[in-house]
Amino acid sequence: MCHLRPIEDIGVSLSQRTQVRIRRDELVVVWAISRFTEKEKKARSLGQHHCEYLIMMSKSKKSTLPDVVEKQRTRVSMQLDAPKHTESVDYHSAFSSMGFDNSFNFEQFKENFSIKIISMTHNEAIFDVIGIDPPIANALRRIIISEIPSMAIEHVFIVNNTSIMQDEVLAHRLGLIPIQINPSDFQYRSAPGHMTDLDTIVFKLQVKCTRNPDVPEDATEAVKYNNYAVYSKDLIWSPAGNQKDSYENIRPVHEDILICKLRPQQEIELEVHCVKGIGRTHAKWQVVETASYRLMPDIIIKKDITGKDAEKLKQTCPMSVFDIEDVGSKKKANVADPRRCTMCRECIRHPEFEDKIELNRVKDHFIFSVEATGMIPAREIFAEAIRILIARIENLEVEQFWLYNWKEKRKERERERQRLYLGRLAINNVTAFLQTGSMQMQEMIVRQNPLNESEMVGVTHGQLLDAFTRTNTPWGEAPEVDF
């Protein structure tokens, strides 16, 4: 039952466009009225309201959309030639003509949102995030790649390098070695060249290659030479300050990363400093090798596929998405693992399957895949990304508040400058009257001030200024500022 009430009963002004909060389970009709002509005012007085547009919304319970429209809203349809319905519909009144409220509802968001962990190791995590929009998912992905802080080699001080590798290439290779340390224990460096034990980690490397005597010529390099290869394990941590008491063993994540190869009498001696940073500054601070997401596949077999067609369908799919089950005496194809589907669409390229299989992707179901470098465990990376996103939203709220206040202050300054301008203009008029004695100027001032024409005879300069001060002209209240 839809109860219509006069909009005045809801407390809405009809003089401007108004957004109405809907109460309980009522269906409220919102009028948006712009300007009334005389004819419209007369019609309104008779109880006939002129409506510019009409919106019908329901807050307490959303009505359902037709199946076709609902599928377009929540699914990406993978056709043979191209995907369809790829865009997200975020406008709150996009389906108002069907009585569906598409506005954001926080309670419904909490009910639909969920995270499911599929697999979790120290360096890799696969999990589902359900119930969010693509902008939020992409923001999390970008934060994981470029906003989570870590420690990496920033400065390389080369004492001696007689290898065939150039100094700049050697420094670049050293910078990409991941360091095993919790970045939250350190601070960002306050100033260039100023380092402390709270913001810097020091490693030293000194390796010299020598030849082993009495070794056959056909022996391998590892046997003929000592220190023929320089690995990341050769970076020795040099504690500074209280670091030795605070940390057990700071080292590279992987000890077998090849840095350089040496031959007899070649030597490398250097010192490196690790500082805190983020991947947006340089890729060496990235805590992940890759972070990606894809939409959850939704595969529907609309018509039964049995017998030889079922066998052909199973062999056609390169990812083994389909399987065969025995139903009585028949073999029937079913969807065994839709997560494995890459949407290659090989299954719908065959004419016999084109009308029997429907390929979709769920728009609000994201499969995240995070591969960590080892500096931070994969299970902590996503949680840290959530914390950074919340902090950025809070900063945005502060910036918006500051910007709003700045605009208001700017408007106030403009109004003040206008008052001062009018005040200066009035003073110039008084000065012109006193200097020229123009009758026209005298008449203008008489009209603007409470003095009568008879009182203008014999008026002194001070009396005239007092008369201007007693008026409501804005310059009388304006503060004195220099232009």
CSV table of C-alpha atoms in Angstrom, one decimal:
chain,number,residue,atom,x,y,z
A,1,MET,CA,0.0,0.0,0.0
A,2,CYS,CA,1.4,3.4,-1.0
A,3,HIS,CA,0.2,6.3,1.1
A,4,LEU,CA,0.7,9.7,-0.5
A,5,ARG,CA,0.8,12.7,1.8
A,6,PRO,CA,1.2,16.4,1.0
A,7,ILE,CA,4.9,17.2,1.0
A,8,GLU,CA,4.4,20.0,3.5
A,9,ASP,CA,3.6,17.3,6.1
A,10,ILE,CA,7.1,15.9,5.7
A,11,GLY,CA,8.6,19.3,6.4
A,12,VAL,CA,10.0,19.9,2.9
A,13,SER,CA,10.3,23.4,1.4
A,14,LEU,CA,8.9,23.6,-2.1
A,15,SER,CA,10.9,26.6,-3.1
A,16,GLN,CA,13.9,24.6,-4.1
A,17,ARG,CA,15.0,21.1,-5.1
A,18,THR,CA,15.1,19.0,-2.0
A,19,GLN,CA,16.3,15.5,-1.1
A,20,VAL,CA,14.0,13.8,1.4
A,21,ARG,CA,14.9,11.1,3.9
A,22,ILE,CA,12.5,8.3,3.7
A,23,ARG,CA,10.9,7.0,6.9
A,24,ARG,CA,10.3,3.4,7.7
A,25,ASP,CA,8.6,1.4,5.0
A,26,GLU,CA,6.7,4.3,3.4
A,27,LEU,CA,7.1,5.2,-0.3
A,28,VAL,CA,7.6,8.9,-0.5
A,29,VAL,CA,7.0,11.0,-3.5
A,30,VAL,CA,9.4,13.9,-3.8
A,31,TRP,CA,8.5,16.9,-5.8
A,32,ALA,CA,11.2,19.1,-7.3
A,33,ILE,CA,9.7,22.5,-8.1
A,34,SER,CA,11.7,25.3,-9.6
A,35,ARG,CA,9.9,28.6,-10.3
A,36,PHE,CA,6.2,29.2,-10.5
A,37,THR,CA,4.6,31.3,-13.1
A,38,GLU,CA,1.4,33.2,-12.3
A,39,LYS,CA,-0.6,30.4,-13.9
A,40,GLU,CA,1.2,27.8,-11.9
A,41,LYS,CA,0.8,29.7,-8.7
A,42,LYS,CA,-3.0,29.8,-9.4
A,43,ALA,CA,-3.0,26.1,-10.1
A,44,ARG,CA,-1.0,25.5,-6.9
A,45,SER,CA,-3.5,27.5,-4.8
A,46,LEU,CA,-6.2,25.1,-6.1
A,47,GLY,CA,-4.2,22.1,-4.9
A,48,GLN,CA,-2.6,21.3,-8.3
A,49,HIS,CA,1.2,21.0,-7.8
A,50,HIS,CA,3.5,21.6,-10.8
A,51,CYS,CA,6.2,19.0,-10.8
A,52,GLU,CA,9.5,19.3,-12.7
A,53,TYR,CA,10.3,15.7,-12.1
A,54,LEU,CA,9.2,12.9,-9.8
A,55,ILE,CA,11.3,10.4,-7.8
A,56,MET,CA,10.0,7.4,-6.0
A,57,MET,CA,12.4,5.8,-3.5
A,58,SER,CA,12.3,3.3,-0.7
A,59,LYS,CA,14.9,3.3,2.1
A,60,SER,CA,13.9,0.5,4.3
A,61,LYS,CA,13.6,-2.3,1.8
A,62,LYS,CA,14.9,-2.3,-1.8
A,63,SER,CA,12.6,-3.6,-4.4
A,64,THR,CA,13.9,-6.2,-6.8
A,65,LEU,CA,15.0,-5.6,-10.4
A,66,PRO,CA,14.0,-7.7,-13.3
A,67,ASP,CA,16.4,-10.6,-13.9
A,68,VAL,CA,17.8,-9.1,-17.1
A,69,VAL,CA,18.5,-5.7,-15.5
A,70,GLU,CA,19.9,-7.3,-12.3
A,71,LYS,CA,22.3,-9.4,-14.3
A,72,GLN,CA,23.5,-6.3,-16.2
A,73,ARG,CA,24.0,-4.6,-12.8
A,74,THR,CA,26.0,-7.3,-11.1
A,75,ARG,CA,27.6,-9.3,-13.9
A,76,VAL,CA,30.0,-8.8,-16.8
A,77,SER,CA,28.8,-10.8,-19.7
A,78,MET,CA,31.7,-12.5,-21.7
A,79,GLN,CA,30.5,-12.7,-25.3
A,80,LEU,CA,32.4,-14.4,-28.1
A,81,ASP,CA,33.5,-11.1,-29.7
A,82,ALA,CA,33.8,-8.8,-26.6
A,83,PRO,CA,32.6,-8.4,-23.0
A,84,LYS,CA,29.4,-6.5,-22.3
A,85,HIS,CA,28.1,-4.5,-19.3
A,86,THR,CA,31.6,-3.8,-18.0
A,87,GLU,CA,30.7,-0.5,-16.3
A,88,SER,CA,29.6,-0.2,-12.7
A,89,VAL,CA,26.3,1.6,-11.9
A,90,ASP,CA,26.9,3.8,-8.9
A,91,TYR,CA,24.2,6.5,-9.4
A,92,HIS,CA,21.6,6.3,-6.6
A,93,SER,CA,18.7,7.0,-8.9
A,94,ALA,CA,19.8,4.9,-11.9
A,95,PHE,CA,16.9,2.5,-11.4
A,96,SER,CA,14.4,4.9,-9.8
A,97,SER,CA,11.9,4.4,-12.6
A,98,MET,CA,11.7,0.7,-11.5
A,99,GLY,CA,11.3,1.6,-7.8
A,100,PHE,CA,14.8,0.4,-6.9
A,101,ASP,CA,17.0,2.4,-4.6
A,102,ASN,CA,20.7,2.1,-5.8
A,103,SER,CA,22.1,4.4,-3.1
A,104,PHE,CA,24.8,3.2,-0.8
A,105,ASN,CA,23.6,1.6,2.4
A,106,PHE,CA,26.2,1.0,5.1
A,107,GLU,CA,24.2,-1.6,7.0
A,108,GLN,CA,23.7,-3.6,3.8
A,109,PHE,CA,27.4,-3.2,2.9
A,110,LYS,CA,28.4,-4.7,6.3
A,111,GLU,CA,26.0,-7.6,5.7
A,112,ASN,CA,27.4,-8.4,2.2
A,113,PHE,CA,31.1,-7.7,2.7
A,114,SER,CA,33.4,-10.6,3.5
A,115,ILE,CA,37.0,-11.8,3.0
A,116,LYS,CA,37.7,-15.5,2.4
A,117,ILE,CA,41.3,-16.8,2.5
A,118,ILE,CA,41.9,-19.4,-0.1
A,119,SER,CA,45.6,-20.1,0.5
A,120,MET,CA,48.3,-18.5,2.7
A,121,THR,CA,52.0,-18.9,3.0
A,122,HIS,CA,54.8,-16.7,4.1
A,123,ASN,CA,55.4,-15.2,0.7
A,124,GLU,CA,52.1,-15.8,-1.1
A,125,ALA,CA,48.4,-15.1,-0.3
A,126,ILE,CA,45.3,-15.7,-2.4
A,127,PHE,CA,42.0,-14.4,-0.9
A,128,ASP,CA,38.6,-13.2,-2.0
A,129,VAL,CA,37.2,-9.8,-1.2
A,130,ILE,CA,33.4,-9.8,-1.7
A,131,GLY,CA,31.1,-6.8,-1.7
A,132,ILE,CA,33.3,-3.9,-2.7
A,133,ASP,CA,33.4,-1.7,-5.8
A,134,PRO,CA,36.2,-1.7,-8.3
A,135,PRO,CA,37.6,1.7,-7.2
A,136,ILE,CA,38.2,0.4,-3.7
A,137,ALA,CA,39.7,-2.9,-5.0
A,138,ASN,CA,42.1,-1.0,-7.3
A,139,ALA,CA,43.0,1.4,-4.5
A,140,LEU,CA,44.0,-1.5,-2.3
A,141,ARG,CA,46.0,-3.0,-5.1
A,142,ARG,CA,47.9,0.2,-5.7
A,143,ILE,CA,48.6,0.7,-2.0
A,144,ILE,CA,50.0,-2.8,-1.8
A,145,ILE,CA,52.3,-2.1,-4.6
A,146,SER,CA,53.5,1.4,-3.9
A,147,GLU,CA,52.5,2.7,-0.4
A,148,ILE,CA,53.6,0.1,2.1
A,149,PRO,CA,57.0,1.1,3.7
A,150,SER,CA,60.0,-1.1,3.8
A,151,MET,CA,63.8,-0.9,4.3
A,152,ALA,CA,66.1,-1.0,1.2
A,153,ILE,CA,69.7,0.0,0.3
A,154,GLU,CA,69.8,3.6,-0.7
A,155,HIS,CA,73.4,4.7,-0.4
A,156,VAL,CA,76.5,2.7,-1.6
A,157,PHE,CA,80.0,3.9,-0.6
A,158,ILE,CA,82.5,2.0,-2.8
A,159,VAL,CA,86.0,1.8,-1.4
A,160,ASN,CA,87.5,-0.5,-4.0
A,161,ASN,CA,86.0,-2.2,-7.0
A,162,THR,CA,88.4,-4.0,-9.4
A,163,SER,CA,85.8,-6.3,-10.9
A,164,ILE,CA,84.5,-5.9,-14.5
A,165,MET,CA,81.2,-4.5,-13.2
A,166,GLN,CA,80.8,-0.7,-13.3
A,167,ASP,CA,80.2,1.1,-10.0
A,168,GLU,CA,76.8,2.3,-10.9
A,169,VAL,CA,75.6,-1.1,-12.1
A,170,LEU,CA,76.9,-2.7,-8.9
A,171,ALA,CA,75.1,-0.1,-6.8
A,172,HIS,CA,71.9,-0.7,-8.7
A,173,ARG,CA,72.1,-4.5,-8.1
A,174,LEU,CA,72.7,-4.0,-4.4
A,175,GLY,CA,69.7,-1.7,-4.1
A,176,LEU,CA,67.3,-4.4,-5.3
A,177,ILE,CA,68.3,-6.9,-2.6
A,178,PRO,CA,65.4,-7.2,-0.2
A,179,ILE,CA,66.3,-6.8,3.5
A,180,GLN,CA,64.8,-8.9,6.3
A,181,ILE,CA,63.7,-6.4,8.9
A,182,ASN,CA,60.4,-5.0,10.2
A,183,PRO,CA,60.1,-1.4,8.8
A,184,SER,CA,57.8,-0.3,11.6
A,185,ASP,CA,60.8,-0.4,14.0
A,186,PHE,CA,62.5,2.4,12.1
A,187,GLN,CA,61.8,6.0,11.2
A,188,TYR,CA,62.0,7.9,7.9
A,189,ARG,CA,65.3,9.7,7.6
A,190,SER,CA,64.7,13.3,8.7
A,191,ALA,CA,67.4,15.0,6.6
A,192,PRO,CA,69.9,13.9,3.9
A,193,GLY,CA,73.3,13.0,5.3
A,194,HIS,CA,72.0,12.9,8.9
A,195,MET,CA,71.7,9.3,10.0
A,196,THR,CA,71.0,7.6,13.4
A,197,ASP,CA,70.5,4.1,14.6
A,198,LEU,CA,66.7,4.8,14.4
A,199,ASP,CA,66.6,5.3,10.7
A,200,THR,CA,69.6,3.6,9.1
A,201,ILE,CA,71.0,0.1,8.8
A,202,VAL,CA,74.6,-0.4,7.7
A,203,PHE,CA,76.0,-3.4,5.8
A,204,LYS,CA,79.6,-3.9,4.8
A,205,LEU,CA,81.0,-6.1,2.0
A,206,GLN,CA,84.7,-7.0,1.5
A,207,VAL,CA,85.4,-9.9,-0.9
A,208,LYS,CA,88.7,-10.8,-2.7
A,209,CYS,CA,89.1,-13.6,-5.2
A,210,THR,CA,92.2,-15.9,-4.9
A,211,ARG,CA,93.4,-19.0,-6.8
A,212,ASN,CA,93.6,-22.4,-5.1
A,213,PRO,CA,97.0,-24.0,-5.6
A,214,ASP,CA,97.5,-27.5,-6.9
A,215,VAL,CA,94.1,-27.6,-8.6
A,216,PRO,CA,93.7,-29.3,-12.0
A,217,GLU,CA,93.0,-26.9,-14.9
A,218,ASP,CA,89.8,-28.7,-15.8
A,219,ALA,CA,88.3,-28.2,-12.3
A,220,THR,CA,85.2,-26.1,-11.9
A,221,GLU,CA,85.3,-22.4,-10.9
A,222,ALA,CA,84.1,-23.2,-7.4
A,223,VAL,CA,87.2,-25.5,-7.0
A,224,LYS,CA,89.8,-23.4,-8.7
A,225,TYR,CA,88.9,-20.0,-7.1
A,226,ASN,CA,88.1,-18.8,-3.7
A,227,ASN,CA,85.3,-16.2,-3.5
A,228,TYR,CA,84.8,-16.4,-7.3
A,229,ALA,CA,81.2,-15.2,-6.9
A,230,VAL,CA,79.8,-12.5,-4.6
A,231,TYR,CA,76.4,-13.3,-3.1
A,232,SER,CA,74.0,-11.4,-0.9
A,233,LYS,CA,75.1,-13.5,2.1
A,234,ASP,CA,78.4,-11.7,1.9
A,235,LEU,CA,76.7,-8.5,3.1
A,236,ILE,CA,77.6,-8.3,6.8
A,237,TRP,CA,75.4,-6.3,9.2
A,238,SER,CA,77.3,-3.6,11.1
A,239,PRO,CA,75.2,-2.7,14.2
A,240,ALA,CA,75.1,1.0,15.2
A,241,GLY,CA,74.0,2.4,18.6
A,242,ASN,CA,71.6,0.1,20.4
A,243,GLN,CA,70.7,-2.0,17.3
A,244,LYS,CA,72.7,-5.0,18.5
A,245,ASP,CA,70.6,-5.2,21.6
A,246,SER,CA,67.3,-4.5,19.9
A,247,TYR,CA,67.5,-6.8,16.9
A,248,GLU,CA,68.8,-10.4,16.6
A,249,ASN,CA,70.1,-10.7,13.1
A,250,ILE,CA,69.4,-8.2,10.3
A,251,ARG,CA,70.2,-9.8,6.9
A,252,PRO,CA,69.1,-10.1,3.3
A,253,VAL,CA,65.9,-12.1,2.7
A,254,HIS,CA,67.7,-14.5,0.3
A,255,GLU,CA,71.3,-15.4,0.8
A,256,ASP,CA,71.9,-16.8,-2.7
A,257,ILE,CA,71.3,-13.7,-4.8
A,258,LEU,CA,74.3,-13.3,-7.2
A,259,ILE,CA,75.8,-9.8,-7.1
A,260,CYS,CA,79.0,-10.2,-9.2
A,261,LYS,CA,81.6,-12.7,-10.3
A,262,LEU,CA,85.3,-12.2,-9.6
A,263,ARG,CA,88.6,-13.6,-10.9
A,264,PRO,CA,91.9,-13.9,-9.0
A,265,GLN,CA,93.2,-10.6,-7.5
A,266,GLN,CA,89.9,-8.8,-8.2
A,267,GLU,CA,88.3,-7.3,-5.1
A,268,ILE,CA,85.1,-5.5,-3.9
A,269,GLU,CA,85.0,-3.4,-0.8
A,270,LEU,CA,82.1,-1.2,0.0
A,271,GLU,CA,79.6,0.0,2.6
A,272,VAL,CA,75.8,0.3,2.1
A,273,HIS,CA,73.2,2.2,4.1
A,274,CYS,CA,69.5,1.1,4.2
A,275,VAL,CA,66.8,3.6,4.8
A,276,LYS,CA,63.0,3.5,5.0
A,277,GLY,CA,60.9,4.3,1.9
A,278,ILE,CA,57.9,3.3,-0.2
A,279,GLY,CA,57.5,1.8,-3.6
A,280,ARG,CA,56.1,4.9,-5.2
A,281,THR,CA,59.6,6.5,-4.8
A,282,HIS,CA,61.5,3.5,-6.1
A,283,ALA,CA,60.7,-0.1,-6.9
A,284,LYS,CA,63.4,-1.4,-4.5
A,285,TRP,CA,61.0,-0.5,-1.6
A,286,GLN,CA,58.2,-2.6,-3.0
A,287,VAL,CA,57.1,-5.3,-0.5
A,288,VAL,CA,55.5,-7.4,-3.3
A,289,GLU,CA,56.8,-8.9,-6.5
A,290,THR,CA,53.3,-8.6,-7.9
A,291,ALA,CA,49.8,-7.8,-6.6
A,292,SER,CA,46.8,-8.4,-8.9
A,293,TYR,CA,43.1,-9.2,-8.8
A,294,ARG,CA,40.5,-10.6,-11.1
A,295,LEU,CA,36.7,-10.9,-11.1
A,296,MET,CA,35.2,-14.2,-9.9
A,297,PRO,CA,34.0,-16.3,-12.9
A,298,ASP,CA,30.4,-17.3,-13.0
A,299,ILE,CA,29.9,-20.1,-15.5
A,300,ILE,CA,26.3,-21.4,-16.2
A,301,ILE,CA,25.4,-24.4,-18.2
A,302,LYS,CA,22.0,-23.4,-19.6
A,303,LYS,CA,21.2,-26.7,-21.3
A,304,ASP,CA,22.4,-30.2,-20.5
A,305,ILE,CA,25.6,-31.3,-22.3
A,306,THR,CA,25.8,-35.1,-22.3
A,307,GLY,CA,27.5,-38.0,-24.1
A,308,LYS,CA,30.2,-37.2,-26.6
A,309,ASP,CA,29.6,-33.5,-26.3
A,310,ALA,CA,30.4,-33.6,-22.6
A,311,GLU,CA,33.7,-35.4,-23.4
A,312,LYS,CA,34.5,-32.8,-26.1
A,313,LEU,CA,33.7,-29.9,-23.7
A,314,LYS,CA,36.1,-31.3,-21.1
A,315,GLN,CA,38.9,-31.7,-23.5
A,316,THR,CA,38.3,-28.3,-25.1
A,317,CYS,CA,38.9,-26.3,-21.8
A,318,PRO,CA,42.7,-25.9,-21.3
A,319,MET,CA,42.2,-25.1,-17.5
A,320,SER,CA,40.1,-28.2,-16.7
A,321,VAL,CA,37.2,-26.1,-15.5
A,322,PHE,CA,34.6,-28.7,-16.6
A,323,ASP,CA,34.2,-32.3,-15.4
A,324,ILE,CA,31.9,-35.2,-16.2
A,325,GLU,CA,29.5,-36.8,-13.7
A,326,ASP,CA,27.5,-40.0,-14.2
A,327,VAL,CA,23.8,-39.4,-14.1
A,328,GLY,CA,22.1,-42.7,-14.4
A,329,SER,CA,23.4,-44.2,-17.6
A,330,LYS,CA,24.4,-40.8,-19.1
A,331,LYS,CA,27.5,-38.7,-18.8
A,332,LYS,CA,26.7,-35.1,-18.0
A,333,ALA,CA,29.1,-32.1,-18.1
A,334,ASN,CA,29.2,-29.9,-15.0
A,335,VAL,CA,31.3,-26.9,-13.8
A,336,ALA,CA,34.0,-28.4,-11.5
A,337,ASP,CA,36.2,-25.4,-10.6
A,338,PRO,CA,35.1,-22.0,-12.0
A,339,ARG,CA,38.0,-20.2,-10.2
A,340,ARG,CA,40.4,-21.8,-12.7
A,341,CYS,CA,38.6,-20.2,-15.7
A,342,THR,CA,40.7,-17.5,-17.5
A,343,MET,CA,37.8,-16.5,-19.8
A,344,CYS,CA,39.7,-17.7,-22.9
A,345,ARG,CA,36.2,-18.4,-24.3
A,346,GLU,CA,37.4,-21.5,-26.0
A,347,CYS,CA,34.3,-23.4,-24.8
A,348,ILE,CA,31.9,-21.1,-26.6
A,349,ARG,CA,33.8,-21.0,-29.9
A,350,HIS,CA,32.2,-24.3,-30.9
A,351,PRO,CA,28.7,-23.9,-32.4
A,352,GLU,CA,27.3,-26.8,-30.4
A,353,PHE,CA,28.2,-25.1,-27.1
A,354,GLU,CA,27.5,-21.4,-28.0
A,355,ASP,CA,23.9,-21.5,-26.8
A,356,LYS,CA,24.4,-23.9,-23.9
A,357,ILE,CA,27.1,-22.1,-21.9
A,358,GLU,CA,27.0,-18.7,-20.4
A,359,LEU,CA,30.2,-17.0,-19.2
A,360,ASN,CA,30.0,-14.1,-16.7
A,361,ARG,CA,32.1,-12.4,-14.1
A,362,VAL,CA,30.8,-11.1,-10.8
A,363,LYS,CA,31.4,-7.4,-10.5
A,364,ASP,CA,31.8,-7.2,-6.7
A,365,HIS,CA,33.8,-10.4,-6.1
A,366,PHE,CA,37.5,-9.9,-6.4
A,367,ILE,CA,40.2,-12.7,-6.3
A,368,PHE,CA,43.4,-11.1,-5.0
A,369,SER,CA,46.8,-12.6,-5.5
A,370,VAL,CA,49.7,-11.2,-3.6
A,371,GLU,CA,53.3,-12.4,-3.9
A,372,ALA,CA,55.6,-10.9,-1.3
A,373,THR,CA,59.4,-10.4,-1.6
A,374,GLY,CA,59.9,-11.7,1.9
A,375,MET,CA,60.5,-8.5,3.7
A,376,ILE,CA,57.0,-8.5,5.2
A,377,PRO,CA,54.8,-11.7,5.5
A,378,ALA,CA,52.1,-11.8,3.0
A,379,ARG,CA,49.4,-12.1,5.7
A,380,GLU,CA,50.4,-8.7,7.0
A,381,ILE,CA,50.5,-6.9,3.7
A,382,PHE,CA,46.8,-6.6,3.1
A,383,ALA,CA,46.1,-5.6,6.7
A,384,GLU,CA,48.7,-2.8,6.4
A,385,ALA,CA,47.1,-1.7,3.1
A,386,ILE,CA,43.7,-1.4,4.9
A,387,ARG,CA,45.3,0.8,7.6
A,388,ILE,CA,47.0,3.0,5.0
A,389,LEU,CA,43.7,3.4,3.1
A,390,ILE,CA,41.9,4.4,6.3
A,391,ALA,CA,44.6,6.9,7.2
A,392,ARG,CA,44.3,8.5,3.7
A,393,ILE,CA,40.6,8.8,4.0
A,394,GLU,CA,41.0,10.6,7.4
A,395,ASN,CA,43.6,12.9,5.8
A,396,LEU,CA,41.2,13.6,3.0
A,397,GLU,CA,38.5,14.6,5.5
A,398,VAL,CA,40.9,17.0,7.2
A,399,GLU,CA,41.9,18.5,3.8
A,400,GLN,CA,38.3,19.0,2.8
A,401,PHE,CA,37.6,20.7,6.1
A,402,TRP,CA,40.6,23.0,5.6
A,403,LEU,CA,39.6,23.8,2.0
A,404,TYR,CA,36.1,24.6,3.0
A,405,ASN,CA,37.3,27.0,5.7
A,406,TRP,CA,39.8,28.5,3.3
A,407,LYS,CA,37.1,29.2,0.8
A,408,GLU,CA,34.9,30.8,3.4
A,409,LYS,CA,37.7,33.0,4.6
A,410,ARG,CA,38.5,34.0,1.0
A,411,LYS,CA,34.8,35.0,0.5
A,412,GLU,CA,35.0,37.0,3.7
A,413,ARG,CA,38.1,38.8,2.5
A,414,GLU,CA,36.5,39.6,-0.8
A,415,ARG,CA,33.5,41.1,1.0
A,416,GLU,CA,35.8,43.1,3.2
A,417,ARG,CA,37.7,44.4,0.2
A,418,GLN,CA,34.4,45.4,-1.4
A,419,ARG,CA,33.3,47.3,1.7
A,420,LEU,CA,36.7,49.1,1.8
A,421,TYR,CA,36.4,50.0,-1.8
A,422,LEU,CA,32.9,51.5,-1.3
A,423,GLY,CA,34.2,53.4,1.7
A,424,ARG,CA,37.2,54.8,-0.2
A,425,LEU,CA,34.8,55.8,-3.0
A,426,ALA,CA,32.6,57.7,-0.5
A,427,ILE,CA,35.6,59.5,1.0
A,428,ASN,CA,36.7,60.5,-2.5
A,429,ASN,CA,33.2,61.9,-3.1
A,430,VAL,CA,33.4,64.0,0.1
A,431,THR,CA,36.9,65.3,-0.9
A,432,ALA,CA,35.7,66.3,-4.3
A,433,PHE,CA,32.7,68.2,-2.8
A,434,LEU,CA,35.0,70.0,-0.4
A,435,GLN,CA,37.5,70.9,-3.1
A,436,THR,CA,35.2,71.9,-5.9
A,437,GLY,CA,32.0,72.9,-4.2
A,438,SER,CA,30.0,71.4,-7.1
A,439,MET,CA,26.3,71.7,-6.7
A,440,GLN,CA,25.7,68.4,-8.4
A,441,MET,CA,28.1,66.7,-5.9
A,442,GLN,CA,26.3,68.6,-3.1
A,443,GLU,CA,22.9,67.2,-4.2
A,444,MET,CA,24.3,63.7,-4.4
A,445,ILE,CA,25.7,63.8,-0.9
A,446,VAL,CA,22.5,65.3,0.5
A,447,ARG,CA,20.6,62.4,-1.0
A,448,GLN,CA,23.0,59.9,0.6
A,449,ASN,CA,23.1,61.5,4.1
A,450,PRO,CA,20.7,62.5,6.8
A,451,LEU,CA,21.5,66.2,6.5
A,452,ASN,CA,18.9,68.4,4.8
A,453,GLU,CA,19.7,71.0,2.2
A,454,SER,CA,19.2,73.8,4.7
A,455,GLU,CA,21.8,72.1,7.0
A,456,MET,CA,24.3,72.0,4.2
A,457,VAL,CA,24.9,75.7,4.3
A,458,GLY,CA,28.0,76.5,6.4
A,459,VAL,CA,28.8,72.8,6.9
A,460,THR,CA,32.3,72.2,8.0
A,461,HIS,CA,34.6,69.4,6.9
A,462,GLY,CA,34.4,67.6,10.2
A,463,GLN,CA,30.6,67.9,10.4
A,464,LEU,CA,30.3,66.4,6.9
A,465,LEU,CA,32.5,63.4,7.9
A,466,ASP,CA,30.4,63.0,11.0
A,467,ALA,CA,27.3,62.9,8.9
A,468,PHE,CA,28.8,60.1,6.7
A,469,THR,CA,29.8,58.2,9.8
A,470,ARG,CA,26.2,58.2,11.1
A,471,THR,CA,24.9,56.6,8.0
A,472,ASN,CA,24.7,52.9,7.2
A,473,THR,CA,27.4,53.0,4.6
A,474,PRO,CA,29.7,50.0,4.8
A,475,TRP,CA,32.9,52.0,4.9
A,476,GLY,CA,32.1,53.3,8.3
A,477,GLU,CA,32.6,49.8,9.8
A,478,ALA,CA,35.5,48.6,7.6
A,479,PRO,CA,38.9,48.2,9.2
A,480,GLU,CA,41.9,50.2,7.9
A,481,VAL,CA,44.1,48.1,5.6
A,482,ASP,CA,46.8,49.0,3.1
A,483,PHE,CA,46.2,48.0,-0.5
